[in-house]
Short mmCIF file of C-alpha atoms in Angstrom, two decimals:
data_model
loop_
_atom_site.label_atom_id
_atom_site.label_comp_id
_atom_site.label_asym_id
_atom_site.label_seq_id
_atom_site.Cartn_x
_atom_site.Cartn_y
_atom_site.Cartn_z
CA UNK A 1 38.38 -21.84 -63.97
CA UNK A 2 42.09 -23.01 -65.58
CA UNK A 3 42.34 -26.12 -63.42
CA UNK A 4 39.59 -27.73 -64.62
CA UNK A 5 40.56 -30.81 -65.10
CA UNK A 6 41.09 -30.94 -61.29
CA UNK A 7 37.93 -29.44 -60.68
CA UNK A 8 34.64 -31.34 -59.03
CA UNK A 9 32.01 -28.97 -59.81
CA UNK A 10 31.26 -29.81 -63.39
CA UNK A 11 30.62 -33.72 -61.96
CA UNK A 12 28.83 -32.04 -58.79
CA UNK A 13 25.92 -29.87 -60.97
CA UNK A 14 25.59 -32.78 -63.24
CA UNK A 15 24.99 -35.13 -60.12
CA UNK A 16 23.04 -32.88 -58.38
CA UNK A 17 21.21 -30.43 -60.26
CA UNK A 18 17.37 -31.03 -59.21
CA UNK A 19 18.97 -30.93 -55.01
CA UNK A 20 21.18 -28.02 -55.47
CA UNK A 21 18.01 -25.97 -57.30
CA UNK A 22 15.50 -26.14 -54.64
CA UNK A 23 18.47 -26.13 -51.92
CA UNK A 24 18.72 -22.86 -53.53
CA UNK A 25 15.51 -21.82 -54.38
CA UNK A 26 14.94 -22.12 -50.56
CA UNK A 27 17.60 -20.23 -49.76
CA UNK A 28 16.53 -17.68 -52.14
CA UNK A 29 12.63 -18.01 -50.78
CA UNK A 30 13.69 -17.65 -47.16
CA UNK A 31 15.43 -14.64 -47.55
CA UNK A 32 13.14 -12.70 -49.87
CA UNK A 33 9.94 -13.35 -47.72
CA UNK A 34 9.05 -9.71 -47.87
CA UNK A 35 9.55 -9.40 -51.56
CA UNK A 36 7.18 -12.30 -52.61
CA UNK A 37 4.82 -9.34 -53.92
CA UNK A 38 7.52 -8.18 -56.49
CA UNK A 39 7.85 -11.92 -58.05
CA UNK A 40 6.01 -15.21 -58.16
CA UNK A 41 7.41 -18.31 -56.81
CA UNK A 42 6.74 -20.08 -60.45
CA UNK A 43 9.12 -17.52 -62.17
CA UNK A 44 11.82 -17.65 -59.86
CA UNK A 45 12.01 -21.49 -59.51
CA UNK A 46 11.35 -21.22 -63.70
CA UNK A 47 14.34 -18.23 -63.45
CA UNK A 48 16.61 -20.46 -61.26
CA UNK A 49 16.41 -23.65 -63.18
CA UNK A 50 17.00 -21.96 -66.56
CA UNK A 51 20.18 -20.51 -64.89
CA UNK A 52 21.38 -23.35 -63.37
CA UNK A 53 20.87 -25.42 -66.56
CA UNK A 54 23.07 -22.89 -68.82
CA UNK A 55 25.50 -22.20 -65.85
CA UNK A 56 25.77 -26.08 -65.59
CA UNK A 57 26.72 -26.22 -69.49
CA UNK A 58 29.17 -23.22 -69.01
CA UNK A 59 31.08 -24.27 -66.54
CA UNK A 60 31.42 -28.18 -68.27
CA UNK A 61 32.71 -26.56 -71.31
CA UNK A 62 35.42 -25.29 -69.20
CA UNK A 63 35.91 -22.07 -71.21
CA UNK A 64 36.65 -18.83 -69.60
CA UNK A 65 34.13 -16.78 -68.09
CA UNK A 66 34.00 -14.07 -71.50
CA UNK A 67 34.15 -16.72 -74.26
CA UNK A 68 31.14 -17.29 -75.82
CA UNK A 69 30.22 -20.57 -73.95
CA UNK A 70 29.20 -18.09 -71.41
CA UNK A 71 26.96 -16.03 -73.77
CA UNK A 72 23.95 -17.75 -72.75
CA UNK A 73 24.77 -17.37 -68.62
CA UNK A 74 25.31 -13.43 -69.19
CA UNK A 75 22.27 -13.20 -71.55
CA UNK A 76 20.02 -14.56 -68.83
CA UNK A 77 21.51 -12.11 -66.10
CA UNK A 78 21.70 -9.15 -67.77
CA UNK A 79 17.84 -10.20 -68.62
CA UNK A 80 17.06 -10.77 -65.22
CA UNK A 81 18.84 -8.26 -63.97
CA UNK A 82 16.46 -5.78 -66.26
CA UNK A 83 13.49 -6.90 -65.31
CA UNK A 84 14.02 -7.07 -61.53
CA UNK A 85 15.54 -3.46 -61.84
CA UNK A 86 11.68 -2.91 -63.22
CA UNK A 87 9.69 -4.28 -60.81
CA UNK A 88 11.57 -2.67 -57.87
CA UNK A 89 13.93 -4.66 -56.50
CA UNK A 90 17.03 -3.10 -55.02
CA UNK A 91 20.68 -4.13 -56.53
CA UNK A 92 21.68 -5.82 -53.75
CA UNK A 93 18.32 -7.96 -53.77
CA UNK A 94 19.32 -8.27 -57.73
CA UNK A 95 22.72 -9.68 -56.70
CA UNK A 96 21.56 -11.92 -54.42
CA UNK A 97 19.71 -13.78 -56.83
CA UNK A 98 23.38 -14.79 -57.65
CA UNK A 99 25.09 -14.83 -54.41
CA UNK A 100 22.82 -17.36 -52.76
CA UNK A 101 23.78 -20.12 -55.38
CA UNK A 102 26.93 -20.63 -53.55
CA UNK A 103 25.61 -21.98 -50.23
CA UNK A 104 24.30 -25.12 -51.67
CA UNK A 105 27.22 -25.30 -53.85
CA UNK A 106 29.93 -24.87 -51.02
CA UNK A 107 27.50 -27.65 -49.38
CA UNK A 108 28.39 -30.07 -52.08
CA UNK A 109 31.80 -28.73 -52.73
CA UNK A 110 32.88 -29.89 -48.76
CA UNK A 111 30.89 -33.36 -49.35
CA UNK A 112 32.69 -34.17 -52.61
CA UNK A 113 35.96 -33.04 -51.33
CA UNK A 114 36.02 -34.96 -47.70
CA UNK A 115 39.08 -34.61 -46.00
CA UNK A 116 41.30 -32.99 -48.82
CA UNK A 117 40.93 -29.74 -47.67
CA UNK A 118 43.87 -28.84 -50.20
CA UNK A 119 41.95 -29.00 -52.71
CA UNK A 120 38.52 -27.67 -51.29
CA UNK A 121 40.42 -24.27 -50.99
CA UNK A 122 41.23 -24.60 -54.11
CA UNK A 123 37.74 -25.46 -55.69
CA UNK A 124 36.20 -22.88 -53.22
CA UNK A 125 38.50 -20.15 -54.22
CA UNK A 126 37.52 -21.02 -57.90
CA UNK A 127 33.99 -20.82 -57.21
CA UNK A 128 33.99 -17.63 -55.25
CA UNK A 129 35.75 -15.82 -57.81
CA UNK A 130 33.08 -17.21 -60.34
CA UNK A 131 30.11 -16.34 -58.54
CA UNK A 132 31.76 -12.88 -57.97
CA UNK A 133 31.87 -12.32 -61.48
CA UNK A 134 28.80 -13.02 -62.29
CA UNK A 135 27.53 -10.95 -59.12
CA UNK A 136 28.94 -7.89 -60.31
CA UNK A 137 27.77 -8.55 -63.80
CA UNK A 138 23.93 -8.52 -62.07
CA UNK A 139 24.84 -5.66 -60.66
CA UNK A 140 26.55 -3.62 -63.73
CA UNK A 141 22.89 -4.92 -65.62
CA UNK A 142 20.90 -3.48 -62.94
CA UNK A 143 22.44 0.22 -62.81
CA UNK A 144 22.64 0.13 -66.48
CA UNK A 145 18.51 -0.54 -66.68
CA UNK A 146 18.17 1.75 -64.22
CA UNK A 147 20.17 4.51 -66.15
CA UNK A 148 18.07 3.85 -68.88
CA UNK A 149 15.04 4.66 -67.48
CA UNK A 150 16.24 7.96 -65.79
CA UNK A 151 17.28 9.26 -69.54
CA UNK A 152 13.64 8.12 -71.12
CA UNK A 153 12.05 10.25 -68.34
CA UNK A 154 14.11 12.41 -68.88
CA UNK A 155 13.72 12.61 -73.04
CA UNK A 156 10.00 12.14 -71.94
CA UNK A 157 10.11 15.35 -69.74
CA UNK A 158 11.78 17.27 -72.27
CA UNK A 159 9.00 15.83 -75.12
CA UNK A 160 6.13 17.12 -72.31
CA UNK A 161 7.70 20.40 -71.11
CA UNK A 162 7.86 21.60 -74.86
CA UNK A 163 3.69 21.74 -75.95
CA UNK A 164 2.98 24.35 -79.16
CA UNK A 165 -0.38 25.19 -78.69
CA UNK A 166 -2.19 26.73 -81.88
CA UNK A 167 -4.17 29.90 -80.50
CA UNK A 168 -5.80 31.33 -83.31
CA UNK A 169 -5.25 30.61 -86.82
CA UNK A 170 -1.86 31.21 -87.78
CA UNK A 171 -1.04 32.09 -84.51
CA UNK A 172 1.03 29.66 -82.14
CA UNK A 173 1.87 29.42 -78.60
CA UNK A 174 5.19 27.81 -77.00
CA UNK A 175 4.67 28.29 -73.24
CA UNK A 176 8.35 27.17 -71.58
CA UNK A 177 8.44 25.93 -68.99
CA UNK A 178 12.21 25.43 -66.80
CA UNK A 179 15.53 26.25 -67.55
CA UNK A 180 16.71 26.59 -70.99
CA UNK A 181 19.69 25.05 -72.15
CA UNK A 182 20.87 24.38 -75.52
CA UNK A 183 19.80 20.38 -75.72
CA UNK A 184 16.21 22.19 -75.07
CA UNK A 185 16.85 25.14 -76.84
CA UNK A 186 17.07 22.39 -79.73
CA UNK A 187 14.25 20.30 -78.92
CA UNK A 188 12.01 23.42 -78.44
CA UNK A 189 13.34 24.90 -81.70
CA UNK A 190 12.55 22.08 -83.66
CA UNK A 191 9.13 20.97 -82.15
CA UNK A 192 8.19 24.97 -83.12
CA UNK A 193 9.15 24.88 -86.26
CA UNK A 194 7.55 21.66 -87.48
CA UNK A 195 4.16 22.79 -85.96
CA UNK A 196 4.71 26.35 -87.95
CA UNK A 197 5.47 24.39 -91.33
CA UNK A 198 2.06 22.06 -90.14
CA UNK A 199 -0.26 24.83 -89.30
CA UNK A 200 1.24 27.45 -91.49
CA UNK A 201 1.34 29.65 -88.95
CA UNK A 202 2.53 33.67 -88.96
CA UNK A 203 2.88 34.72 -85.83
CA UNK A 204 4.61 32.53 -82.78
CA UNK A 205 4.40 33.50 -79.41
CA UNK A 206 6.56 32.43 -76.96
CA UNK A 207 5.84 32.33 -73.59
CA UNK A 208 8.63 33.03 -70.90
CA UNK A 209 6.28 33.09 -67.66
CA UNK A 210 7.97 29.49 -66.70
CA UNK A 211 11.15 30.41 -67.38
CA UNK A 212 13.27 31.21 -63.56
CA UNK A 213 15.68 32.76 -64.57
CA UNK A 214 17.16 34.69 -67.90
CA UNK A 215 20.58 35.22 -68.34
CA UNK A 216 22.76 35.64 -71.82
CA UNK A 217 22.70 32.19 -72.59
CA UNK A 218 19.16 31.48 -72.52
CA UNK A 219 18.52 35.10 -73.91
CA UNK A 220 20.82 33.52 -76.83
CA UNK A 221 19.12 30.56 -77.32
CA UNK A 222 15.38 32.60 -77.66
CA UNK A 223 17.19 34.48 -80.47
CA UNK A 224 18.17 31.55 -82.09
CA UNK A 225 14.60 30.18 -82.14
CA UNK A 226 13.21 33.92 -82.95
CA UNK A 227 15.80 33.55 -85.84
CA UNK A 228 14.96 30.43 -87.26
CA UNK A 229 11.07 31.17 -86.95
CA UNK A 230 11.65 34.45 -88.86
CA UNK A 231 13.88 32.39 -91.47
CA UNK A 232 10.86 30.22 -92.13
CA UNK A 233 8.50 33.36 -92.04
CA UNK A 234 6.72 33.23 -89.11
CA UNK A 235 6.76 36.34 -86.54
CA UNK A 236 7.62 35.94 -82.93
CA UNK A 237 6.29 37.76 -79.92
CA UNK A 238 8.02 36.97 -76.47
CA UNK A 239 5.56 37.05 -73.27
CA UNK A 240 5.44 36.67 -69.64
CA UNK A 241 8.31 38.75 -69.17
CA UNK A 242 8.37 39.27 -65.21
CA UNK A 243 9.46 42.75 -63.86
CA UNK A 244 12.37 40.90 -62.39
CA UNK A 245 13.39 39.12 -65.77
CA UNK A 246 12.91 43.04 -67.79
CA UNK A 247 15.82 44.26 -64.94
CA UNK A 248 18.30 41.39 -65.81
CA UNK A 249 17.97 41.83 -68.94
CA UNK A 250 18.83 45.29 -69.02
CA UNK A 251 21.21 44.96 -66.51
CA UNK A 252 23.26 42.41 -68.08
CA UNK A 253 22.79 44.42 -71.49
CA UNK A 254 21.36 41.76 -73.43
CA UNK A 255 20.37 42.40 -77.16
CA UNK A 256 17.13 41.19 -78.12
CA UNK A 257 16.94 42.84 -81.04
CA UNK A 258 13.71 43.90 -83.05
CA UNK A 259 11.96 41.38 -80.75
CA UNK A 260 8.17 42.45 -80.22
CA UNK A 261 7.71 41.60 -76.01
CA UNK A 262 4.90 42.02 -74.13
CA UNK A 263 4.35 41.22 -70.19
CA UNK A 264 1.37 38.99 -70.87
CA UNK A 265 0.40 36.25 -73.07
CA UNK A 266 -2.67 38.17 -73.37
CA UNK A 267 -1.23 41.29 -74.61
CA UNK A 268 0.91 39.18 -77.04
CA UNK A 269 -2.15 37.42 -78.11
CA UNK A 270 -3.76 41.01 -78.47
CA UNK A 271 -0.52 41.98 -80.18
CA UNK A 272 -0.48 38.98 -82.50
CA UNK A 273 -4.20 39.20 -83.75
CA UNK A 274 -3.75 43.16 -84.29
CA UNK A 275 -1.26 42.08 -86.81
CA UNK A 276 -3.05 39.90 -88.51
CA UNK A 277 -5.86 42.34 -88.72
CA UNK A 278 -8.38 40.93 -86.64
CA UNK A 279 -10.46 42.00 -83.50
CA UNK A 280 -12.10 40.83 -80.14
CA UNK A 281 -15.37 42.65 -79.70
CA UNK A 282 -17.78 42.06 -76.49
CA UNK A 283 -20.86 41.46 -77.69
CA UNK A 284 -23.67 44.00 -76.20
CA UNK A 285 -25.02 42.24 -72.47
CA UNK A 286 -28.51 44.05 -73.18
CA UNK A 287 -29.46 42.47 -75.97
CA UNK B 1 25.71 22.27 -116.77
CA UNK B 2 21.81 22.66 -115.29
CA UNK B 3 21.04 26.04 -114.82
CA UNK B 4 18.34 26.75 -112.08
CA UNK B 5 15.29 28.53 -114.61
CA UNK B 6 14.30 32.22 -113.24
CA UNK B 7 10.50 32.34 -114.34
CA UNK B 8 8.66 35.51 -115.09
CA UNK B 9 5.24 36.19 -113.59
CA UNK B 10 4.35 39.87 -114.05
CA UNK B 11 6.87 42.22 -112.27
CA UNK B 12 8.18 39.16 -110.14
CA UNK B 13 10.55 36.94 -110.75
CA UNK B 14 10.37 33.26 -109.51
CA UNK B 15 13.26 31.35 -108.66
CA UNK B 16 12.26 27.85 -107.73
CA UNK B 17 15.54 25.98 -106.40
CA UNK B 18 14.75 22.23 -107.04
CA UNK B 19 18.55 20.78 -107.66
CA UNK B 20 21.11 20.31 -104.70
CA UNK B 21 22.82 23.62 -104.96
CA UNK B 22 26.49 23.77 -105.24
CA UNK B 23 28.94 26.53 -105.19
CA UNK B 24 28.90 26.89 -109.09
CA UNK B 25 25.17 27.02 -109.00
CA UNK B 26 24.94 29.36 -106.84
CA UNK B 27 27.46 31.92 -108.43
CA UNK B 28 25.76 31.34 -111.53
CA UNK B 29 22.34 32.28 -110.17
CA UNK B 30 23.50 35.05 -109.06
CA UNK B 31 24.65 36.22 -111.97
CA UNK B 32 21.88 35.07 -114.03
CA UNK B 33 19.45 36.75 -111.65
CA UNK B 34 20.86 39.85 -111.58
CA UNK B 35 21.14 40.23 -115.02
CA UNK B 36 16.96 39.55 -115.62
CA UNK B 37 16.23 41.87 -113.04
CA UNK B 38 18.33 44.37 -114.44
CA UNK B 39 17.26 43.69 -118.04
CA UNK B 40 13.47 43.11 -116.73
CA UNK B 41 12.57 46.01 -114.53
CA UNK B 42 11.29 43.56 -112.11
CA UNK B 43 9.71 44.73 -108.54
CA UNK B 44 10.22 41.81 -106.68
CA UNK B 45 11.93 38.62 -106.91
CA UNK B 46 10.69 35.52 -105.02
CA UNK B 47 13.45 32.49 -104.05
CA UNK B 48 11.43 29.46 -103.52
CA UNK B 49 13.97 26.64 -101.08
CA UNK B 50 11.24 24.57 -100.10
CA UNK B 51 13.15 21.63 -101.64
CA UNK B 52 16.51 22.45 -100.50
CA UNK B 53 17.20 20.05 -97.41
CA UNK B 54 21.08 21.33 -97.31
CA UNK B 55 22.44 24.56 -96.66
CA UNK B 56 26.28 25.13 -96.15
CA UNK B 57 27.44 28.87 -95.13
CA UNK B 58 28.47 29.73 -98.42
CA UNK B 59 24.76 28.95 -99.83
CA UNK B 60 23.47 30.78 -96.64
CA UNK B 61 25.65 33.80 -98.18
CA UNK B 62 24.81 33.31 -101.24
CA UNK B 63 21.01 33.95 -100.91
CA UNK B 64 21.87 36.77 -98.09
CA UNK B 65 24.30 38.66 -100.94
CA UNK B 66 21.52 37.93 -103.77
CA UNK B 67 18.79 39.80 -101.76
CA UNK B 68 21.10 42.60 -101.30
CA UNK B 69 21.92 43.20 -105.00
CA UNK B 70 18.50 42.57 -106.08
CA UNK B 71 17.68 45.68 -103.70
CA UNK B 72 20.54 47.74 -104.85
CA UNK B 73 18.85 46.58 -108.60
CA UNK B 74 15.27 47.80 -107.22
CA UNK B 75 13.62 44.77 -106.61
CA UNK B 76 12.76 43.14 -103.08
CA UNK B 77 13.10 39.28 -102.63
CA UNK B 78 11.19 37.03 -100.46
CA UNK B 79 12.70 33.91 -99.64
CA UNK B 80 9.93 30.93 -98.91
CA UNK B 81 9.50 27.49 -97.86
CA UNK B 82 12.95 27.01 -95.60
CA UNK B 83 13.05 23.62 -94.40
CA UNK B 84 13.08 23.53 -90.83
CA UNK B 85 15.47 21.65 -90.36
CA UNK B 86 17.91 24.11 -92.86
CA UNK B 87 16.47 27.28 -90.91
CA UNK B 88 18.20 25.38 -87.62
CA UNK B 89 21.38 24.76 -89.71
CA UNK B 90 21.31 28.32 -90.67
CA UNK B 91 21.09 29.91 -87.07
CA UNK B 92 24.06 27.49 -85.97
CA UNK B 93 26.03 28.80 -88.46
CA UNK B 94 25.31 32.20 -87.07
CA UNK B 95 23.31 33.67 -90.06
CA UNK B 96 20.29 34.95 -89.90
CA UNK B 97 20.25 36.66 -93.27
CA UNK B 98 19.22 40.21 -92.51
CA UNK B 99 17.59 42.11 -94.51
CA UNK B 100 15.69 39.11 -96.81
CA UNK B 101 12.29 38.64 -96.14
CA UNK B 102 11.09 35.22 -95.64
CA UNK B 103 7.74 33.34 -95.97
CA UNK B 104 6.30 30.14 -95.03
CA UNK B 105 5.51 29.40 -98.72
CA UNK B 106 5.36 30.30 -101.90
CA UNK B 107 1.23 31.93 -101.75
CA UNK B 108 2.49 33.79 -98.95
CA UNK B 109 5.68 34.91 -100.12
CA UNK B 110 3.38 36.33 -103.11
CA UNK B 111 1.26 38.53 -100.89
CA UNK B 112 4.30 39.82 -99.44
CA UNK B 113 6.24 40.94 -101.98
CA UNK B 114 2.64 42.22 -103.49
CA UNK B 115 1.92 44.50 -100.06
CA UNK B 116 5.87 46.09 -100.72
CA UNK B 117 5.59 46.99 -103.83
CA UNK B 118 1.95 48.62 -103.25
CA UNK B 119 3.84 50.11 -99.94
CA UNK B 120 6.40 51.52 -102.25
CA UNK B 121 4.16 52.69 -104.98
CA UNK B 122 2.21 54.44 -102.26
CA UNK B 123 5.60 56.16 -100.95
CA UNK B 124 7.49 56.74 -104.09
CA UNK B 125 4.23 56.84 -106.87
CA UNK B 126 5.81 54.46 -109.20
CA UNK B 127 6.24 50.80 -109.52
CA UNK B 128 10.12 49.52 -109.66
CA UNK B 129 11.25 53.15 -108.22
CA UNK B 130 14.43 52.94 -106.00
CA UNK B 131 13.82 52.27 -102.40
#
């Protein structure tokens, strides 16, 4: 937008800003008919003139499309952009939002313009590299929101797949379940140890049964947690060890140390309260 | 200079770390601790870090090589109350200070050093014999 002082569109949205909206709007309705469960009319027409407005006001201040006359035009996309990414719509329905604007403004463009098609390529050429730029900056938004919400599911998976369950007094479970790498390594290790320094718990036992597959990394990482439970004083038992899981581990020689491990969260349990000196009697049917 | 204070209670000593510890400190803890026990006769020394939120490697040493003289010296030590967040710091760094016995706190950490010296009375028939 450097020849603006040639330029007709600044004069065109002032002139015609209520018949360019709901040439627009129309345009927009018409080709979302299917969507019209995603988003009420009264927000998009409420969505469109709010653009239109600050895009009017960016483009008559004639500034470059990253100055900070623009601010306001960006804000509003990358907003919208956001929330359509949230209710479902696909990028390309996200960037057509956009896109559509420049029928009715090519409309006016060729009216204003009349026979000088000289300088209609020239004001159309302007336009389209405009429009473009704020199409892709839609789209950029709407990846970006949804990238977001992949890595708070994710975070959110990580936060669920990591319960300590208190068994017993002072004794705690960590059933994994999934692969463990270090990211969860740390987020395991940490949840562990903040429920041993809550319950004041002696014995952790940590439950494998979930785990597919063990090789020397993730045998690593359960010493580093059986290390830094012992460092705070609290025991650790490893269960649900799989016949297939005891053969890799031996065949790949890996060290686990004075590590108590049973096959069963039950015998671990059994294990843990032994330790702690107490007993599970059956109580006599006759009686 | 602050020293950190070594407190008597019976045969145990109790070392409660409360100041940011710092090379120095630590070197002079050592020393200082060493020389009580040795003076003392103590059974059992108990390191309380429950309000240490730093640990570098050298402090991580440090309490490793002081729970190794103090059992050379006779006595066993219990370290209690590690921060989580320092017990992480510590298995990064790759120690996992073997040989000290740990506890979640400083009650527990009591019972424990308690139950070894009955377990070595019962083995050798005489409190603060070698082990």
């Amino acid at each position: 937008m450097n020849s603006t002082e040639a330029s007709k569109l600044p004069e065109i949205l002032r002139q015609y800003e209520a018949e360019i909206l709901s040439e627009w709007l129309q345009h927009q309705l018409s080709s979302m008919k299917l969507r019209s469960s995603l988003i009420r009319e009264a927000d998009l027409r409420e969505q469109s003139r709010k653009f239109l407005a600050h895009f009017g006001h960016a483009i008559r201040s004639g500034d470059d499309i990253g100055s900070s006359s623009w601010a306001e035009v960006r804000e509003l996309l990358a907003d919208l952009s956001r929330t359509r990414a949230r209710q479902g719509f696909t990028p390309s329905e996200t960037a057509a939002f956009i896109f559509s604007l420049k029928k009715p403004l090519f409309t006016r463009l060729r009216e204003a313009c009349g026979n000088d098609i000289e300088s209609l390529a020239v004001e159309i050429w302007a336009l389209t590299e405009l429009v473009d730029t704020l199409g892709l900056l839609t789209a950029e938004a709407h990846q970006r929101s949804r990238e977001d919400v992949i890595a708070r599911q994710q975070q959110e998976l990580m936060e669920l797949s990591t319960p300590v369950v208190k068994l017993w007094d002072n004794i705690l479970a960590l059933p994994l379940i999934g692969t463990l790498d270090s990211e969860r390594t740390q987020v395991v290790m940490e949840n562990l140890l903040q429920q041993i320094v809550q319950t004041g718990a002696a014995i952790a036992i940590i439950d494998i049964t979930g785990v597919p597959t063990v090789d020397t990394l993730v045998a690593q990482h359960l010493m580093k947690t059986v290390s830094a439970a012992g460092l705070m004083g609290a025991d650790c038992i490893i269960s649900g060890v799989r016949p297939q899981i005891a053969q890799t581990i031996v065949h790949l020689g890996v060290e686990l140390g004075s590590v108590a491990t049973k096959a069963t969260l039950a015998d671990a349990f059994r294990l843990a309260l032994r330790r702690l000196g107490a007993t599970i009697s059956r109580t006599d049917p006759a009686r | 200079m602050d020293r950190i204070p070594i407190l008597k209670m019976g045969p145990f000593l109790l070392v409660t770390i409360q100041v940011d510890m710092h090379d120095r400190l630590a070197m002079m803890l050592q020393e200082d601790l060493t020389g009580r026990i040795a003076a003392g006769g103590a059974t059992g020394v108990l390191i309380d870090i429950s309000s240490l939120e730093m640990v570098d490697s050298f402090i991580g040493r440090m309490l490793g090589e002081i729970a190794g003289m103090s059992r050379i010296l006779g006595a066993e030590t219990v370290v209690v109350g590690m921060q989580p967040s320092v017990a992480i710091t510590l298995v990064e760094l790759g120690l996992s200070l073997k040989g000290v016995r740990t506890a979640l706190n400083v009650e527990r950490g009591m019972e424990l050093l308690r139950a070894s010296v009955d377990e070595s009375e019962a083995t050798y028939g005489g409190p603060g014999s070698q082990r």
